Coordinates of C-alpha atoms and ligand atoms in Angstrom, one line a residue:
X29 CA 12.5 -21.7 14.5
X30 CA 10.7 -18.3 14.2
X31 CA 7.1 -18.1 13.3
X32 CA 6.3 -15.6 10.6
X33 CA 3.2 -13.9 11.9
X34 CA 1.4 -13.0 8.8
X35 CA -1.7 -12.1 10.7
X36 CA 0.2 -9.5 12.7
X37 CA 2.1 -8.0 9.8
X38 CA -1.2 -7.8 7.8
X39 CA -2.8 -5.9 10.7
X40 CA 0.2 -3.5 10.7
X41 CA -0.2 -2.9 6.9
X42 CA -3.9 -2.4 7.2
X43 CA -3.4 0.1 10.0
X44 CA -0.8 2.0 7.8
X45 CA -3.3 2.1 5.0
X46 CA -6.1 3.2 7.3
X47 CA -3.9 6.1 8.4
X48 CA -3.1 7.0 4.9
X49 CA -6.8 6.9 4.0
X50 CA -7.7 9.2 6.9
X51 CA -5.0 11.6 5.8
X52 CA -6.4 11.6 2.3
X53 CA -9.9 12.3 3.7
X54 CA -8.6 15.2 5.7
X55 CA -6.8 16.6 2.7
X56 CA -9.9 16.3 0.5
X57 CA -8.2 13.7 -1.8
X58 CA -10.1 10.8 -3.5
X59 CA -10.9 7.9 -1.3
X60 CA -10.0 4.5 -2.9
X61 CA -12.9 2.4 -3.9
X62 CA -13.1 -1.4 -4.4
X63 CA -15.8 -3.5 -5.8
X64 CA -15.8 -7.3 -5.3
X65 CA -18.0 -9.3 -7.7
X66 CA -19.0 -12.7 -6.3
X67 CA -20.8 -15.2 -8.6
X68 CA -22.6 -18.3 -7.3
X69 CA -22.4 -19.8 -3.8
X70 CA -19.1 -21.4 -3.3
X71 CA -18.7 -21.3 0.5
X72 CA -14.9 -20.7 0.5
X73 CA -15.4 -17.8 -2.0
X74 CA -18.1 -16.3 0.3
X75 CA -15.7 -16.4 3.2
X76 CA -12.9 -14.8 1.3
X77 CA -15.1 -12.1 0.0
X78 CA -16.5 -11.3 3.4
X79 CA -12.9 -10.8 4.6
X80 CA -12.2 -8.4 1.8
X81 CA -15.4 -6.4 2.5
X82 CA -14.5 -6.2 6.2
X83 CA -11.0 -5.0 5.4
X84 CA -12.4 -2.2 3.2
X85 CA -14.8 -1.1 5.9
X86 CA -12.2 -1.1 8.6
X87 CA -9.8 1.0 6.5
X88 CA -12.6 3.4 5.3
X89 CA -12.5 2.6 1.6
X90 CA -15.6 3.0 -0.6
X91 CA -16.6 -0.6 -1.1
X92 CA -19.3 -2.7 -2.5
X93 CA -19.9 -6.5 -2.8
X94 CA -21.9 -7.4 -5.9
X95 CA -23.3 -10.8 -5.6
X96 CA -24.9 -12.6 -8.6
X97 CA -26.4 -16.1 -8.9
X98 CA -24.5 -18.8 -10.7
X99 CA -27.1 -18.5 -13.5
X100 CA -25.7 -15.1 -14.6
X101 CA -24.7 -15.1 -18.3
X102 CA -21.2 -14.2 -19.3
X103 CA -22.6 -11.2 -21.2
X104 CA -24.3 -9.9 -18.0
X105 CA -21.2 -10.4 -16.0
X106 CA -19.1 -8.5 -18.7
X107 CA -21.7 -5.7 -18.6
X108 CA -21.3 -5.5 -14.8
X109 CA -17.5 -5.3 -15.1
X110 CA -17.8 -2.7 -17.7
X111 CA -20.1 -0.6 -15.6
X112 CA -17.4 -0.5 -12.9
X113 CA -14.7 0.2 -15.5
X114 CA -16.6 3.4 -16.1
X115 CA -17.4 4.2 -12.5
X116 CA -15.0 6.8 -11.1
X117 CA -15.8 6.0 -7.5
X118 CA -14.1 2.6 -7.9
X119 CA -10.4 2.1 -8.5
X120 CA -10.3 -1.6 -8.0
X121 CA -12.4 -4.4 -9.5
X122 CA -12.0 -7.9 -8.2
X123 CA -14.0 -10.8 -9.7
X124 CA -13.8 -13.7 -7.2
X125 CA -12.6 -16.9 -8.8
X126 CA -13.6 -19.6 -9.5
X127 CA -16.5 -18.7 -11.8
X128 CA -19.2 -21.2 -13.0
X129 CA -18.2 -23.4 -15.8
X130 CA -20.3 -21.6 -18.5
X131 CA -18.3 -18.4 -17.9
X132 CA -14.8 -18.1 -19.4
X133 CA -12.5 -16.7 -16.7
X134 CA -10.0 -15.4 -19.2
X135 CA -12.6 -13.4 -21.0
X136 CA -13.7 -11.8 -17.8
X137 CA -10.2 -11.0 -16.7
X138 CA -9.5 -9.4 -20.1
X139 CA -12.6 -7.2 -19.7
X140 CA -11.3 -5.5 -16.5
X141 CA -9.6 -2.1 -17.1
X142 CA -5.9 -3.0 -16.4
X143 CA -5.6 0.1 -14.2
X144 CA -8.4 -1.3 -11.9
X145 CA -7.1 -4.9 -12.0
X146 CA -6.1 -5.1 -8.3
X147 CA -5.7 -8.9 -8.6
X148 CA -2.9 -8.3 -11.1
X149 CA -4.4 -11.0 -13.4
X150 CA -4.8 -9.0 -16.6
X151 CA -2.2 -9.8 -19.3
X152 CA -1.0 -6.1 -19.3
X153 CA -0.1 -6.4 -15.6
X154 CA 1.3 -9.9 -16.0
X155 CA 3.5 -8.7 -18.8
X156 CA 4.6 -5.5 -17.0
X157 CA 5.5 -7.6 -13.9
X158 CA 7.5 -10.0 -16.1
X159 CA 9.6 -7.3 -17.7
X160 CA 10.1 -5.5 -14.4
X161 CA 8.0 -2.4 -15.2
X162 CA 5.6 -0.9 -12.7
X163 CA 2.5 -3.2 -12.4
X164 CA -0.3 -4.2 -10.2
X165 CA 1.2 -7.4 -8.9
X166 CA -0.9 -10.3 -7.7
X167 CA -1.7 -10.1 -4.0
X168 CA -0.4 -13.4 -2.7
X169 CA 3.0 -13.1 -4.3
X170 CA 3.3 -9.5 -3.1
X171 CA 2.3 -10.7 0.4
X172 CA 5.1 -13.3 0.4
X173 CA 7.6 -10.6 -0.7
X174 CA 6.4 -8.3 2.0
X175 CA 6.6 -11.0 4.7
X176 CA 10.2 -11.8 3.7
X177 CA 11.1 -8.0 3.7
X178 CA 9.5 -7.3 7.1
X179 CA 11.3 -10.2 8.7
X180 CA 14.5 -8.9 7.1
X181 CA 15.1 -12.3 5.4
X182 CA 17.7 -11.8 2.7
X183 CA 16.6 -12.8 -0.8
X184 CA 19.5 -11.5 -2.9
X185 CA 21.3 -14.5 -4.4
X186 CA 19.3 -17.0 -2.3
X187 CA 17.7 -20.0 -4.0
X188 CA 13.9 -19.6 -3.9
X189 CA 12.0 -22.6 -5.0
X190 CA 8.3 -22.3 -5.5
X191 CA 6.4 -25.5 -5.8
X192 CA 3.3 -24.9 -8.0
X193 CA 3.0 -23.1 -11.3
X194 CA -0.4 -21.4 -11.0
X195 CA -1.1 -18.0 -12.6
X196 CA -2.3 -16.8 -9.2
X197 CA 0.7 -17.8 -7.1
X198 CA 3.5 -19.9 -8.6
X199 CA 4.3 -18.1 -11.8
X200 CA 3.9 -14.5 -10.4
X201 CA 5.9 -15.3 -7.3
X202 CA 8.8 -16.4 -9.5
X203 CA 8.4 -13.3 -11.7
X204 CA 8.4 -11.0 -8.7
X205 CA 11.3 -12.6 -6.8
X206 CA 13.7 -12.9 -9.8
X207 CA 13.6 -9.2 -10.5
X208 CA 16.9 -7.4 -10.2
X209 CA 15.5 -5.2 -7.5
X210 CA 15.6 -4.7 -3.7
X211 CA 13.5 -7.3 -1.8
X212 CA 14.0 -9.7 -4.7
X213 CA 17.1 -10.7 -6.8
X214 CA 16.7 -14.3 -5.9
X215 CA 17.7 -17.4 -7.9
X216 CA 14.4 -18.8 -8.7
X217 CA 13.2 -22.3 -9.6
X218 CA 9.6 -23.1 -10.4
X219 CA 9.1 -26.8 -9.5
X220 CA 5.9 -28.7 -10.0
X221 CA 4.2 -32.1 -10.0
X222 CA 6.0 -33.3 -13.1
X223 CA 9.4 -33.2 -11.4
X224 CA 11.2 -36.6 -11.5
X225 CA 12.6 -36.0 -8.1
X226 CA 10.8 -33.1 -6.5
X227 CA 12.4 -33.6 -3.0
X228 CA 15.9 -33.3 -4.6
X229 CA 14.9 -29.8 -5.9
X230 CA 13.1 -28.6 -2.8
X231 CA 16.0 -29.6 -0.6
X232 CA 18.2 -27.1 -2.4
X233 CA 15.9 -24.2 -1.4
X234 CA 17.0 -21.5 0.9
X235 CA 13.4 -20.2 0.7
X236 CA 10.7 -22.7 -0.1
X237 CA 7.3 -21.5 -1.2
X238 CA 4.7 -24.2 -1.2
X239 CA 1.7 -23.5 -3.5
X240 CA 0.6 -26.9 -4.6
X241 CA -2.9 -27.0 -3.1
X242 CA -2.5 -30.4 -1.5
X243 CA -2.7 -30.8 2.3
X244 CA 0.6 -31.3 4.1
X245 CA 2.4 -32.3 0.8
X246 CA 5.7 -30.8 1.9
X247 CA 7.3 -33.2 4.4
X248 CA 10.4 -32.7 6.5
X249 CA 12.6 -34.8 4.2
X250 CA 11.9 -32.3 1.4
X251 CA 13.3 -29.3 3.4
X252 CA 16.9 -28.2 4.0
X253 CA 18.0 -27.5 7.6
X254 CA 17.6 -23.8 8.2
X255 CA 15.4 -23.1 5.2
X256 CA 12.7 -20.4 5.2
X257 CA 9.3 -22.1 4.5
X258 CA 6.3 -20.1 3.2
X259 CA 3.1 -22.1 3.1
X260 CA 0.5 -20.8 0.7
X261 CA -1.8 -23.7 1.1
X262 CA -5.4 -23.4 2.4
X263 CA -6.9 -26.9 2.3
X264 CA -10.1 -28.0 4.0
X265 CA -9.5 -31.4 5.6
X266 CA -12.5 -33.3 7.0
X267 CA -12.4 -33.3 10.7
X268 CA -15.4 -34.6 12.7
X269 CA -14.0 -33.2 15.9
X270 CA -14.5 -29.6 14.5
X271 CA -17.9 -27.9 14.8
X272 CA -17.8 -26.9 11.1
X273 CA -16.7 -30.4 10.1
X274 CA -13.3 -29.5 8.7
X275 CA -10.0 -28.0 9.7
X276 CA -7.8 -25.7 7.6
X277 CA -4.4 -27.0 6.8
X278 CA -1.5 -25.8 4.6
X279 CA 0.6 -27.5 2.0
X280 CA 3.3 -28.1 4.5
X281 CA 3.5 -30.7 7.3
X282 CA 3.9 -27.9 9.8
X283 CA 4.7 -30.1 12.9
X284 CA 7.7 -31.8 11.4
X285 CA 8.9 -29.1 9.0
X286 CA 9.0 -26.5 11.7
X287 CA 11.7 -28.4 13.5
X288 CA 14.0 -27.9 10.5
X289 CA 13.0 -24.5 9.3
X290 CA 14.6 -21.2 10.4
X291 CA 11.3 -19.4 9.7
X292 CA 7.9 -20.8 8.8
X293 CA 4.4 -19.4 8.2
X294 CA 1.5 -21.0 10.0
X295 CA -1.9 -21.9 8.4
X296 CA -4.1 -20.2 9.1
X297 CA -2.6 -16.8 10.1
X298 CA 0.4 -16.8 7.7
X299 CA 0.1 -15.9 4.0
X300 CA -3.7 -15.8 3.9
X301 CA -4.2 -12.5 5.8
X302 CA -1.4 -10.9 3.7
X303 CA -3.3 -11.5 0.5
X304 CA -6.1 -9.2 1.8
X305 CA -3.6 -6.6 3.1
X306 CA -1.9 -6.4 -0.3
X307 CA -5.3 -6.2 -2.0
X308 CA -5.9 -3.0 0.1
X309 CA -2.4 -1.8 -0.9
X310 CA -3.1 -2.4 -4.6
X311 CA -6.4 -0.6 -4.4
X312 CA -4.6 2.5 -2.9
X313 CA -2.0 2.2 -5.6
X314 CA -4.6 2.0 -8.4
X315 CA -6.5 5.0 -6.9
X316 CA -3.4 7.2 -6.9
X317 CA -2.4 6.1 -10.4
X318 CA -5.9 6.7 -11.8
X319 CA -6.0 10.1 -10.0
X320 CA -2.7 11.0 -11.6
X321 CA -0.9 11.4 -8.2
Ligands
LIG428 N1 -9.8 -17.0 -5.7 C1 -8.8 -17.5 -4.9 N2 -7.9 -16.6 -4.7 C2 -8.2 -15.5 -5.5 C3 -7.6 -14.3 -5.7 O1 -6.5 -14.0 -5.2 N3 -8.4 -13.4 -6.5 C4 -9.6 -13.8 -7.0 N4 -10.2 -12.9 -7.8 N5 -10.1 -14.9 -6.8 C5 -9.5 -15.8 -6.0

């Protein structure tokens, strides 16, 4: 078994982007800008957003974190998004999800200029990804693709099974990996909780992507010998022995599955850091496209 070191690959990508940003500065080109909008006080969201802000700082992007109380109205939030749609210093706008119940996430996503939609959640980007046109693709699926590519894991003709059908991970991972392109061209199955025999499906996977959101859901009997296992899960499990009262665990029973897998991502330190690295990459891409480069 080989460990897929997402943390290390993400650091490499961030260093590459930092170098590119420094080059742009030296050449007098526009520096990419990212604004992250954080509503309310969900502790996990605060942690994620801090990570995104730190990455921007380290790379040298223009960046801002706009925090708003959970009491913000939808109209006020839409006005804030719109202000950044019209602000040339910012090429990426990310509204951290989830949003409070009185705000319709879809309406907010639709309000973001698709050219600045670095999450790749706007229907324009989702549609372009689906038909194989150039798009800002969602960060976690792009991170998975990048990990497979950097570990030179073949995908062409391989059976990739993604468990989970979310709009953030499951569906876009399938859309990305089924493309008739380099680094993709997989035979893709989207499996989910309604499967009559989920293990029978997952056992046929050459590459198994677990994006269910349930701690240690994927057990060794669900995995083929030699499969590549990508764990997207980030679950907080109560653990009194930890100072913060919980430990982070993936959607995969790492201890047992790692004995069967040829490659496997750890949690933490696997897919998670890649999501931020790809956000930085999308912000660079958006900046260049907006600047007409
Ligand atoms: N919440 C959890 N993951 C994500 C993400 O990738 N983007 C946004 N905007 N919110 C999230």
